[in-house]
Amino acid sequence: MDDTNYIVATDGLSKRYGKRNVVENLNLRIPQGCVYGFLGPNGSGKSTTMKMLLSLVRPTSGEVRVMGRPMTRATRRELLGKIGSLIESPPGYGHLTGRENMRLVQRLLGLDDGQVARAVRTVRLQDHLDKQVRNYSMGMKQRLGIAMALAREPRLLILDEPTNGLDPAGIEEIRELLWRLADDGVTVMVSSHLLGEIDKTATVLGILSNGRMIFQGTRDELFARSIPDLLIDCSDPRRAHGLLERELDSSLDDRAVRLPGLGNEATARVVSTLVGAGIGIYEVRRDQQSLEKVFMDLTEGGGL
Ligand SMILES: Nc1ncnc2c1ncn2[C@@H]1O[C@H](COP(=O)(O)OP(=O)(O)OP(=O)(O)O)[C@@H](O)[C@H]1O
């Protein structure tokens, strides 16, 4: 893919606070039109990265390109005009109604009524506009925040943890909203420290751990990175486990023997060891791989 297909690309993007490298040498590649899931444990540097993309935090080094153009003092205003964002807690004044909050955004950005009405309809808030925002549920506050970001009809939407504090129904609503936006051609970058909240929504994943990108690619590419556990059903699982645990990280799983990370040749050796010991092999299969487990392996249990 050449550079023009990426709505955001960074080269060597880094941020240091004091002696700490909070973001290190990040080469983000966000394809046009995708939902990009930006994952990482708390404190891994997701917010700092998003703020650098939005020029809210100045990078220590590295370059940000948006829509193929470097983000500089000269281009910043124009490029930011095409980006909507929701960073950290939802915006909006609690003592004002949803409608009043939207009107403020409208005036600030010089938008027309149609743009505001479309943004409100997209997040399905049209029936709640006359309520004070402090009486909104968390999900409604998040949706209002997204409507405020959408009203300018951005080509890129950057959402920092939009599912934080939402119940499962609220999370589902955000998920559907992101799909609809992607259908409409908006590229969405969405961060989360909880894999389960975005893995089904995101078409491309970037995983951050301690400020470094440890994976960037599709879900399938992520799966291909890790070998699923081997499960062996046999006539004497206890004895099989006893034989294998001396050399391998074997465990008993229900009545099967579980062995992690074995390739084909190692699998063949294990089977012949067991057969040689007079143990009957009933079935050898790969376990269902959960994305959570792949993440845990990649981030070494970093809380995803
Ligand atoms: N202005 C700052 N000064 C010093 N350290 C900072 C500053 N902003 C962030 N940090 C530190 O940088 C690290 C990364 O923070 P960041 O908020 O980017 O992570 P995150 O992945 O978004 O995590 P979370 O989900 O908890 O917000 C943290 O250790 C944080 O304490």
XYZ file of C-alpha atoms and ligand atoms in Angstrom:
335
model
C 0.000 0.000 0.000
C 1.511 3.336 -0.901
C 1.431 6.234 1.495
C -1.619 7.954 0.000
C -3.838 5.019 1.049
C -3.161 5.783 4.683
C -5.198 8.506 6.267
C -2.692 8.617 9.127
C 0.931 7.594 8.950
C 3.616 8.344 11.511
C 7.344 7.815 11.278
C 9.393 7.368 14.411
C 6.802 9.196 16.495
C 8.130 9.502 20.049
C 7.288 11.327 23.260
C 9.503 11.604 26.277
C 8.430 13.060 29.624
C 11.527 13.740 31.727
C 13.556 10.572 31.427
C 10.606 8.379 30.479
C 9.916 7.350 26.922
C 6.132 7.259 26.960
C 5.791 6.656 23.209
C 8.707 5.194 21.294
C 9.366 5.173 17.604
C 5.805 4.585 16.467
C 5.124 3.873 12.801
C 1.350 3.988 12.669
C -0.358 3.057 9.404
C -4.092 3.652 9.381
C -5.704 2.691 6.068
C -8.451 4.916 4.646
C -11.955 3.795 5.534
C -11.061 1.276 8.250
C -11.937 1.030 11.906
C -8.502 1.000 13.523
C -8.497 -0.526 16.997
C -5.712 0.978 19.091
C -5.152 -1.375 21.977
C -2.899 -1.413 24.968
C -2.951 -1.734 28.753
C -3.547 1.380 30.867
C -0.559 3.674 30.708
C 0.855 2.163 27.512
C 0.736 5.514 25.708
C -2.494 5.414 23.677
C -3.830 8.798 24.809
C -0.453 10.462 24.373
C -0.254 9.111 20.820
C -3.755 10.312 19.958
C -2.979 13.720 21.400
C 0.140 13.925 19.239
C -1.969 13.090 16.151
C -4.230 15.982 17.105
C -1.373 18.409 17.845
C -2.479 18.604 21.481
C 0.889 17.236 22.588
C 4.107 18.083 20.778
C 6.139 15.035 19.752
C 9.709 14.816 21.065
C 10.649 13.454 17.647
C 9.102 11.891 14.578
C 6.581 12.924 11.975
C 2.800 12.770 11.663
C 1.206 12.702 8.207
C -2.531 13.070 7.805
C -4.135 12.463 4.409
C -0.663 12.243 2.935
C 0.479 15.636 4.211
C 2.873 16.352 7.061
C 1.231 17.951 10.072
C 3.115 21.239 10.496
C 2.304 24.684 11.798
C 1.309 25.670 8.304
C -1.003 22.699 7.622
C -2.310 22.035 11.122
C -5.428 24.183 10.996
C -6.596 22.824 7.699
C -5.873 19.173 8.567
C -7.495 19.398 11.995
C -10.606 20.759 10.291
C -11.057 17.287 8.776
C -10.595 15.397 12.055
C -13.219 14.913 14.748
C -12.099 13.720 18.165
C -13.229 12.634 21.568
C -10.341 12.465 24.004
C -10.772 11.298 27.585
C -14.010 12.218 29.370
C -16.993 13.200 27.235
C -17.243 16.924 26.564
C -20.371 19.032 27.003
C -21.681 21.319 29.715
C -23.809 19.441 32.243
C -26.104 22.351 33.051
C -26.996 22.818 29.371
C -29.224 20.579 27.305
C -27.922 18.428 24.473
C -29.408 20.886 21.994
C -27.661 23.861 23.645
C -24.351 22.014 23.642
C -24.729 21.195 19.968
C -25.580 24.828 19.251
C -22.313 25.924 20.892
C -20.360 23.579 18.635
C -22.324 24.812 15.644
C -21.438 28.453 16.376
C -17.819 27.697 17.193
C -17.239 25.842 13.939
C -19.655 27.832 11.781
C -21.733 24.786 10.831
C -25.185 24.743 9.278
C -28.332 23.241 10.839
C -28.228 20.235 8.530
C -24.749 19.204 9.681
C -25.799 19.322 13.329
C -29.049 17.443 12.693
C -27.211 14.697 10.760
C -24.626 14.239 13.538
C -27.379 13.989 16.163
C -29.302 11.458 14.080
C -26.185 9.365 13.484
C -25.730 8.866 17.226
C -29.519 8.537 17.722
C -29.845 11.346 20.233
C -32.620 13.275 18.474
C -35.216 12.338 21.113
C -33.063 13.393 24.069
C -31.892 16.829 23.001
C -33.975 18.798 25.486
C -32.661 17.051 28.564
C -29.825 18.556 30.614
C -26.606 16.719 29.897
C -25.976 16.080 33.619
C -29.072 13.877 33.545
C -27.809 11.846 30.581
C -26.642 8.270 31.064
C -22.936 7.639 30.466
C -23.779 6.152 27.061
C -25.771 9.245 26.085
C -22.909 11.501 27.174
C -20.495 9.521 25.028
C -22.898 9.687 22.087
C -23.257 13.445 22.514
C -19.452 13.713 22.538
C -19.320 11.724 19.315
C -22.059 13.904 17.770
C -20.009 16.984 18.664
C -16.990 15.416 16.949
C -19.055 14.363 13.919
C -20.863 17.614 13.264
C -17.993 19.020 11.200
C -18.305 15.930 8.953
C -14.739 14.764 9.488
C -12.960 12.244 7.293
C -11.193 10.900 10.368
C -12.641 10.359 13.819
C -10.307 9.767 16.778
C -12.034 8.305 19.834
C -10.138 7.665 23.065
C -11.798 4.878 25.069
C -15.380 5.716 23.999
C -16.678 2.572 25.725
C -15.189 3.440 29.126
C -17.798 3.160 31.857
C -20.531 1.839 29.553
C -22.698 -1.192 30.240
C -22.853 -3.996 27.645
C -25.841 -2.395 25.861
C -23.972 0.934 25.658
C -20.873 -0.813 24.324
C -22.990 -2.524 21.673
C -24.475 0.823 20.629
C -21.025 2.347 20.160
C -19.949 -0.721 18.200
C -22.907 -0.384 15.822
C -22.254 3.326 15.500
C -18.642 2.719 14.489
C -19.771 0.233 11.824
C -22.245 2.727 10.425
C -19.604 5.448 10.320
C -17.164 3.169 8.527
C -19.947 2.325 6.038
C -20.313 6.040 5.403
C -16.609 6.238 4.592
C -15.371 7.820 7.831
C -12.102 6.353 9.068
C -12.305 5.692 12.797
C -9.390 5.275 15.168
C -10.657 3.953 18.484
C -8.633 3.085 21.566
C -9.374 0.650 24.335
C -7.562 -1.246 27.049
C -10.182 -3.986 26.729
C -9.695 -6.119 23.698
C -13.186 -7.641 23.814
C -14.741 -4.228 23.327
C -13.243 -3.546 19.940
C -11.883 -6.730 18.455
C -15.104 -7.432 16.555
C -15.426 -3.862 15.362
C -11.894 -3.117 14.263
C -10.666 -4.223 10.865
C -7.076 -3.291 11.656
C -5.455 -3.533 15.071
C -2.471 -1.717 16.528
C -1.242 -2.972 19.894
C 0.842 -0.830 22.172
C 2.831 -2.059 25.128
C 5.042 0.282 27.151
C 4.943 2.893 24.412
C 6.013 0.516 21.658
C 3.956 -0.962 18.860
C 4.133 -4.692 19.312
C 1.689 -5.563 16.551
C -0.045 -3.831 13.672
C -2.226 -5.649 11.164
C -5.486 -7.517 10.709
C -7.096 -9.892 13.207
C -6.175 -12.855 11.027
C -2.557 -11.761 10.908
C -2.618 -11.540 14.678
C -3.951 -15.075 14.997
C -1.328 -16.373 12.611
C 1.317 -15.060 14.992
C 0.616 -17.526 17.666
C 0.317 -21.291 17.667
C -2.812 -22.561 19.395
C -2.441 -25.074 22.234
C -2.427 -28.765 21.394
C -5.000 -30.992 23.099
C -4.472 -34.754 23.226
C -7.251 -37.163 24.185
C -5.763 -40.522 25.130
C -6.277 -43.705 27.112
C -4.268 -42.515 30.149
C -4.080 -38.711 30.376
C -2.445 -38.703 33.829
C 0.417 -40.943 32.784
C 0.796 -39.037 29.498
C 0.997 -35.755 31.415
C 3.533 -37.309 33.820
C 5.686 -38.409 30.880
C 5.521 -35.092 29.043
C 5.802 -32.594 31.882
C 9.472 -33.397 32.389
C 10.320 -31.660 29.122
C 7.265 -29.689 28.102
C 4.872 -27.262 29.738
C 2.146 -29.897 29.889
C -1.060 -29.633 31.911
C -4.242 -31.635 32.372
C -7.308 -30.000 30.909
C -10.488 -31.869 31.786
C -9.425 -35.292 30.498
C -7.075 -34.093 27.786
C -3.384 -33.230 27.946
C -2.722 -29.603 26.995
C 0.585 -28.518 25.447
C 1.253 -24.899 24.473
C 3.230 -23.609 21.512
C 4.097 -26.880 19.739
C 4.817 -26.900 16.014
C 4.176 -29.857 13.702
C 7.442 -31.703 14.241
C 7.277 -31.398 18.019
C 3.678 -32.641 17.849
C 4.780 -35.731 15.906
C 7.504 -36.425 18.493
C 5.018 -36.147 21.357
C 2.617 -38.580 19.687
C 5.372 -41.114 19.058
C 6.591 -40.812 22.681
C 3.094 -41.555 23.945
C 2.495 -44.421 21.513
C 5.941 -45.825 22.454
C 4.819 -45.800 26.101
C 1.762 -47.872 25.229
C -0.734 -45.024 25.573
C -3.635 -45.120 23.089
C -4.125 -41.842 21.202
C -7.797 -41.051 20.554
C -7.564 -37.529 19.190
C -4.969 -34.785 18.673
C -6.403 -31.307 18.008
C -5.626 -27.614 18.206
C -7.549 -25.613 20.776
C -9.813 -22.750 19.717
C -7.571 -19.733 19.827
C -8.983 -16.796 21.696
C -7.830 -13.372 20.711
C -7.540 -12.565 24.418
C -4.931 -15.258 24.813
C -2.929 -14.024 21.837
C -2.962 -10.562 23.404
C -1.949 -11.832 26.802
C 0.980 -13.617 25.189
C 1.983 -10.541 23.200
C 1.740 -8.099 26.087
C 2.949 -10.675 28.606
C -0.255 -10.437 30.590
C -0.359 -6.671 30.380
C -3.961 -6.428 31.452
C -5.772 -6.546 28.124
N 1.862 15.301 30.822
C 2.489 14.221 31.286
N 3.592 14.310 32.046
C 4.248 13.218 32.490
N 3.856 11.949 32.247
C 2.761 11.787 31.496
C 2.014 12.897 30.979
N 0.977 12.408 30.255
C 1.059 11.064 30.328
N 2.116 10.685 31.074
C 2.522 9.295 31.371
O 2.679 8.610 30.150
C 2.248 7.260 30.257
C 1.272 6.952 29.153
O 0.066 7.639 29.389
P -1.177 7.596 28.412
O -2.296 8.348 29.057
O -0.755 8.002 27.056
O -1.492 6.056 28.387
P -2.796 5.303 27.927
O -2.333 4.085 27.200
O -3.709 6.210 27.223
O -3.405 4.845 29.288
P -4.833 5.118 29.920
O -5.729 4.148 29.240
O -4.595 4.807 31.367
O -5.129 6.573 29.640
C 1.670 7.118 31.653
O 2.622 6.480 32.460
C 1.447 8.526 32.112
O 1.611 8.620 33.491
